[in-house]
PDB file of C-alpha atoms in Angstrom:
ATOM      1  CA  MET A   1      -4.349  25.403 268.804  1.00  0.00           C
ATOM      2  CA  SER A   2      -2.452  23.064 271.001  1.00  0.00           C
ATOM      3  CA  GLU A   3       1.234  23.319 271.731  1.00  0.00           C
ATOM      4  CA  ALA A   4       3.451  21.252 269.270  1.00  0.00           C
ATOM      5  CA  LYS A   5       4.921  18.192 271.028  1.00  0.00           C
ATOM      6  CA  PHE A   6       7.831  17.527 268.860  1.00  0.00           C
ATOM      7  CA  THR A   7      11.385  18.141 269.739  1.00  0.00           C
ATOM      8  CA  LYS A   8      12.096  21.968 269.035  1.00  0.00           C
ATOM      9  CA  GLY A   9      14.557  22.538 266.323  1.00  0.00           C
ATOM     10  CA  PRO A  10      16.774  23.186 264.612  1.00  0.00           C
ATOM     11  CA  TRP A  11      17.569  19.582 263.955  1.00  0.00           C
ATOM     12  CA  GLY A  12      20.612  18.103 262.079  1.00  0.00           C
ATOM     13  CA  TRP A  13      21.888  14.706 261.073  1.00  0.00           C
ATOM     14  CA  PHE A  14      25.112  13.465 262.941  1.00  0.00           C
ATOM     15  CA  GLY A  15      27.051  10.449 263.408  1.00  0.00           C
ATOM     16  CA  THR A  16      30.268   8.779 261.866  1.00  0.00           C
ATOM     17  CA  ALA A  17      30.969   6.562 259.004  1.00  0.00           C
ATOM     18  CA  GLY A  18      34.048   5.101 260.219  1.00  0.00           C
ATOM     19  CA  GLY A  19      34.781   2.107 262.900  1.00  0.00           C
ATOM     20  CA  HIS A  20      31.372   1.636 264.215  1.00  0.00           C
ATOM     21  CA  PRO A  21      29.201   3.461 261.680  1.00  0.00           C
ATOM     22  CA  GLU A  22      26.127   5.338 263.409  1.00  0.00           C
ATOM     23  CA  ILE A  23      23.874   8.113 262.307  1.00  0.00           C
ATOM     24  CA  TYR A  24      21.271  10.160 264.155  1.00  0.00           C
ATOM     25  CA  LEU A  25      18.979  13.003 264.247  1.00  0.00           C
ATOM     26  CA  ALA A  26      19.373  15.380 266.957  1.00  0.00           C
ATOM     27  CA  THR A  27      19.082  19.024 268.030  1.00  0.00           C
ATOM     28  CA  LYS A  28      21.731  21.426 267.299  1.00  0.00           C
ATOM     29  CA  HIS A  29      21.221  22.933 270.522  1.00  0.00           C
ATOM     30  CA  SER A  30      21.122  21.889 274.201  1.00  0.00           C
ATOM     31  CA  GLY A  31      23.817  19.230 273.958  1.00  0.00           C
ATOM     32  CA  ARG A  32      22.578  17.474 270.959  1.00  0.00           C
ATOM     33  CA  ARG A  33      19.265  16.148 272.362  1.00  0.00           C
ATOM     34  CA  TYR A  34      18.679  12.998 270.274  1.00  0.00           C
ATOM     35  CA  VAL A  35      15.387  13.040 267.977  1.00  0.00           C
ATOM     36  CA  MET A  36      15.812   9.764 266.030  1.00  0.00           C
ATOM     37  CA  GLY A  37      18.484   7.311 265.714  1.00  0.00           C
ATOM     38  CA  PHE A  38      18.925   3.795 264.282  1.00  0.00           C
ATOM     39  CA  ASN A  39      19.363   0.227 266.020  1.00  0.00           C
ATOM     40  CA  ARG A  40      19.884  -3.079 264.533  1.00  0.00           C
ATOM     41  CA  TRP A  41      16.658  -5.252 264.419  1.00  0.00           C
ATOM     42  CA  GLY A  42      17.618  -8.959 263.651  1.00  0.00           C
ATOM     43  CA  LEU A  43      19.960  -9.823 261.056  1.00  0.00           C
ATOM     44  CA  ASN A  44      18.390  -7.789 258.166  1.00  0.00           C
ATOM     45  CA  GLY A  45      18.068  -4.345 258.963  1.00  0.00           C
ATOM     46  CA  ALA A  46      17.781  -1.474 261.344  1.00  0.00           C
ATOM     47  CA  GLN A  47      14.921   0.260 263.319  1.00  0.00           C
ATOM     48  CA  PRO A  48      14.647   3.925 264.334  1.00  0.00           C
ATOM     49  CA  SER A  49      14.409   5.062 268.084  1.00  0.00           C
ATOM     50  CA  PHE A  50      12.592   7.893 269.498  1.00  0.00           C
ATOM     51  CA  GLN A  51      12.419  10.027 272.624  1.00  0.00           C
ATOM     52  CA  PRO A  52       8.612  10.042 273.010  1.00  0.00           C
ATOM     53  CA  ASN A  53       8.547  11.446 276.606  1.00  0.00           C
ATOM     54  CA  GLY A  54      11.757  13.677 276.399  1.00  0.00           C
ATOM     55  CA  CYS A  55      13.887  11.421 278.107  1.00  0.00           C
ATOM     56  CA  GLY A  56      15.381   8.203 277.014  1.00  0.00           C
ATOM     57  CA  MET A  57      15.384   6.475 273.631  1.00  0.00           C
ATOM     58  CA  VAL A  58      12.877   3.850 272.883  1.00  0.00           C
ATOM     59  CA  LYS A  59      13.119   1.446 269.873  1.00  0.00           C
ATOM     60  CA  ALA A  60      10.291   1.866 267.214  1.00  0.00           C
ATOM     61  CA  LYS A  61       9.524  -1.740 267.863  1.00  0.00           C
ATOM     62  CA  ASP A  62       7.996  -0.641 271.059  1.00  0.00           C
ATOM     63  CA  LEU A  63       6.210   2.202 269.604  1.00  0.00           C
ATOM     64  CA  LEU A  64       4.568   0.573 266.630  1.00  0.00           C
ATOM     65  CA  GLN A  65       0.966   1.176 265.819  1.00  0.00           C
ATOM     66  CA  PHE A  66      -0.975  -1.528 263.695  1.00  0.00           C
ATOM     67  CA  GLU A  67      -3.447  -1.251 260.891  1.00  0.00           C
ATOM     68  CA  VAL A  68      -5.660  -4.252 262.321  1.00  0.00           C
ATOM     69  CA  GLY A  69      -6.955  -5.022 265.662  1.00  0.00           C
ATOM     70  CA  ASP A  70      -7.299  -2.984 268.846  1.00  0.00           C
ATOM     71  CA  GLN A  71      -6.209   0.544 267.776  1.00  0.00           C
ATOM     72  CA  SER A  72      -4.825   1.230 271.185  1.00  0.00           C
ATOM     73  CA  ILE A  73      -2.297  -1.427 271.048  1.00  0.00           C
ATOM     74  CA  VAL A  74       1.441   0.003 270.938  1.00  0.00           C
ATOM     75  CA  GLY A  75       4.289  -2.003 270.525  1.00  0.00           C
ATOM     76  CA  LEU A  76       5.269  -5.195 268.839  1.00  0.00           C
ATOM     77  CA  ASP A  77       5.152  -7.370 272.132  1.00  0.00           C
ATOM     78  CA  ALA A  78       1.902  -6.124 273.087  1.00  0.00           C
ATOM     79  CA  ALA A  79       0.544  -6.853 269.576  1.00  0.00           C
ATOM     80  CA  GLN A  80       1.822 -10.238 269.704  1.00  0.00           C
ATOM     81  CA  LYS A  81       0.098 -10.896 272.909  1.00  0.00           C
ATOM     82  CA  ASP A  82      -3.350  -9.634 271.574  1.00  0.00           C
ATOM     83  CA  THR A  83      -5.434 -11.902 269.291  1.00  0.00           C
ATOM     84  CA  SER A  84      -7.231  -8.884 267.526  1.00  0.00           C
ATOM     85  CA  VAL A  85      -3.903  -8.027 265.963  1.00  0.00           C
ATOM     86  CA  TYR A  86      -3.577 -10.802 263.291  1.00  0.00           C
ATOM     87  CA  ARG A  87      -1.424  -8.969 261.076  1.00  0.00           C
ATOM     88  CA  PHE A  88       1.509  -6.668 261.778  1.00  0.00           C
ATOM     89  CA  GLN A  89       1.371  -4.170 259.117  1.00  0.00           C
ATOM     90  CA  ILE A  90       2.368  -0.775 260.676  1.00  0.00           C
ATOM     91  CA  ARG A  91       0.182   2.326 260.404  1.00  0.00           C
ATOM     92  CA  GLY A  92       2.446   4.703 262.492  1.00  0.00           C
ATOM     93  CA  ILE A  93       4.971   5.163 265.381  1.00  0.00           C
ATOM     94  CA  ALA A  94       3.640   6.294 268.725  1.00  0.00           C
ATOM     95  CA  ALA A  95       6.012   9.372 269.032  1.00  0.00           C
ATOM     96  CA  PRO A  96       5.459  13.049 268.544  1.00  0.00           C
ATOM     97  CA  ASP A  97       8.868  13.381 266.616  1.00  0.00           C
ATOM     98  CA  ALA A  98       7.661  10.372 264.321  1.00  0.00           C
ATOM     99  CA  HIS A  99       4.599  12.401 263.640  1.00  0.00           C
ATOM    100  CA  LEU A 100       6.490  15.673 262.572  1.00  0.00           C
ATOM    101  CA  ILE A 101       8.587  13.611 260.311  1.00  0.00           C
ATOM    102  CA  ALA A 102       5.794  11.847 258.668  1.00  0.00           C
ATOM    103  CA  ALA A 103       3.930  15.166 258.422  1.00  0.00           C
ATOM    104  CA  ALA A 104       6.943  16.939 256.599  1.00  0.00           C
ATOM    105  CA  PRO A 105       5.608  16.756 253.057  1.00  0.00           C
ATOM    106  CA  GLU A 106       2.369  18.397 254.210  1.00  0.00           C
ATOM    107  CA  LEU A 107       4.031  21.044 256.301  1.00  0.00           C
ATOM    108  CA  TYR A 108       6.230  21.799 253.402  1.00  0.00           C
ATOM    109  CA  GLU A 109       3.508  22.234 250.828  1.00  0.00           C
ATOM    110  CA  ALA A 110       1.410  24.375 253.344  1.00  0.00           C
ATOM    111  CA  LEU A 111       4.487  26.614 254.240  1.00  0.00           C
ATOM    112  CA  ARG A 112       4.967  27.202 250.247  1.00  0.00           C
ATOM    113  CA  MET A 113       1.401  28.232 249.604  1.00  0.00           C
ATOM    114  CA  ALA A 114       1.156  30.250 252.556  1.00  0.00           C
ATOM    115  CA  ALA A 115       4.526  32.307 251.688  1.00  0.00           C
ATOM    116  CA  LYS A 116       3.325  32.828 248.204  1.00  0.00           C
ATOM    117  CA  ASP A 117       0.010  34.081 249.665  1.00  0.00           C
ATOM    118  CA  LEU A 118       1.734  36.357 251.946  1.00  0.00           C
ATOM    119  CA  ASN A 119       4.032  37.762 249.415  1.00  0.00           C
ATOM    120  CA  THR A 120       1.060  38.725 247.395  1.00  0.00           C
ATOM    121  CA  ALA A 121      -0.667  40.292 250.481  1.00  0.00           C
ATOM    122  CA  ALA A 122       2.283  42.270 251.562  1.00  0.00           C
ATOM    123  CA  HIS A 123       1.896  44.438 248.300  1.00  0.00           C
ATOM    124  CA  PHE A 124      -1.721  45.412 249.216  1.00  0.00           C
ATOM    125  CA  LEU A 125      -1.131  45.961 252.641  1.00  0.00           C
ATOM    126  CA  PRO A 126       1.387  48.973 253.230  1.00  0.00           C
ATOM    127  CA  ASP A 127       1.228  49.191 257.130  1.00  0.00           C
ATOM    128  CA  THR A 128       1.982  45.566 257.550  1.00  0.00           C
ATOM    129  CA  GLY A 129       3.804  44.852 254.293  1.00  0.00           C
ATOM    130  CA  LEU A 130       7.412  44.820 255.464  1.00  0.00           C
ATOM    131  CA  ALA A 131       6.528  42.475 258.590  1.00  0.00           C
ATOM    132  CA  LEU A 132       4.883  40.159 255.798  1.00  0.00           C
ATOM    133  CA  LEU A 133       7.747  40.169 253.555  1.00  0.00           C
ATOM    134  CA  GLU A 134      10.208  39.288 256.443  1.00  0.00           C
ATOM    135  CA  THR A 135       7.892  36.340 257.309  1.00  0.00           C
ATOM    136  CA  VAL A 136       7.936  35.186 253.615  1.00  0.00           C
ATOM    137  CA  ARG A 137      11.949  35.510 253.727  1.00  0.00           C
ATOM    138  CA  GLN A 138      12.069  33.313 256.758  1.00  0.00           C
ATOM    139  CA  ALA A 139       9.516  30.773 254.998  1.00  0.00           C
ATOM    140  CA  HIS A 140      11.500  30.737 251.910  1.00  0.00           C
ATOM    141  CA  ALA A 141      14.760  30.168 253.744  1.00  0.00           C
ATOM    142  CA  ALA A 142      13.124  27.113 255.770  1.00  0.00           C
ATOM    143  CA  LEU A 143      11.780  25.760 252.344  1.00  0.00           C
ATOM    144  CA  ALA A 144      15.330  25.884 250.758  1.00  0.00           C
ATOM    145  CA  LYS A 145      16.935  24.210 253.758  1.00  0.00           C
ATOM    146  CA  ALA A 146      14.012  21.514 253.353  1.00  0.00           C
ATOM    147  CA  ARG A 147      15.263  21.221 249.766  1.00  0.00           C
ATOM    148  CA  GLY A 148      18.825  20.802 250.970  1.00  0.00           C
ATOM    149  CA  GLU A 149      19.602  24.440 249.602  1.00  0.00           C
ATOM    150  CA  ALA A 150      20.708  26.181 252.524  1.00  0.00           C
TER     151      ALA A 150
END
């Protein structure tokens, strides 16, 4: 299994709602390393920003991947210059943290199922049961946090 490329947690939402409103996702360690922020994009909305290479925030428009055309094209400017991209529907954002955020529901469900199975197995394995139950406790704590209960 390859090493995870996303920003190591724990993560938390930070920002301000007064004066110049800002909200961003950052680590709770290492001086709050930004994971995701939002920037104005035209007059009608905002776009997230990511740190795809661990240094410097990059606006999502420069990391977009598109449904049609050359699948190696990344970024709106590159897509507008390439005639194979004739529609601008987005299929993803080329940033490890964006992949992790997008995978969160599947990760949640996989952890939920694994915790259930480990809990059952712990009762049949007296030599490792206590260690498995500790893993189950940690899994339940992470699931509770994901549900906003911790």
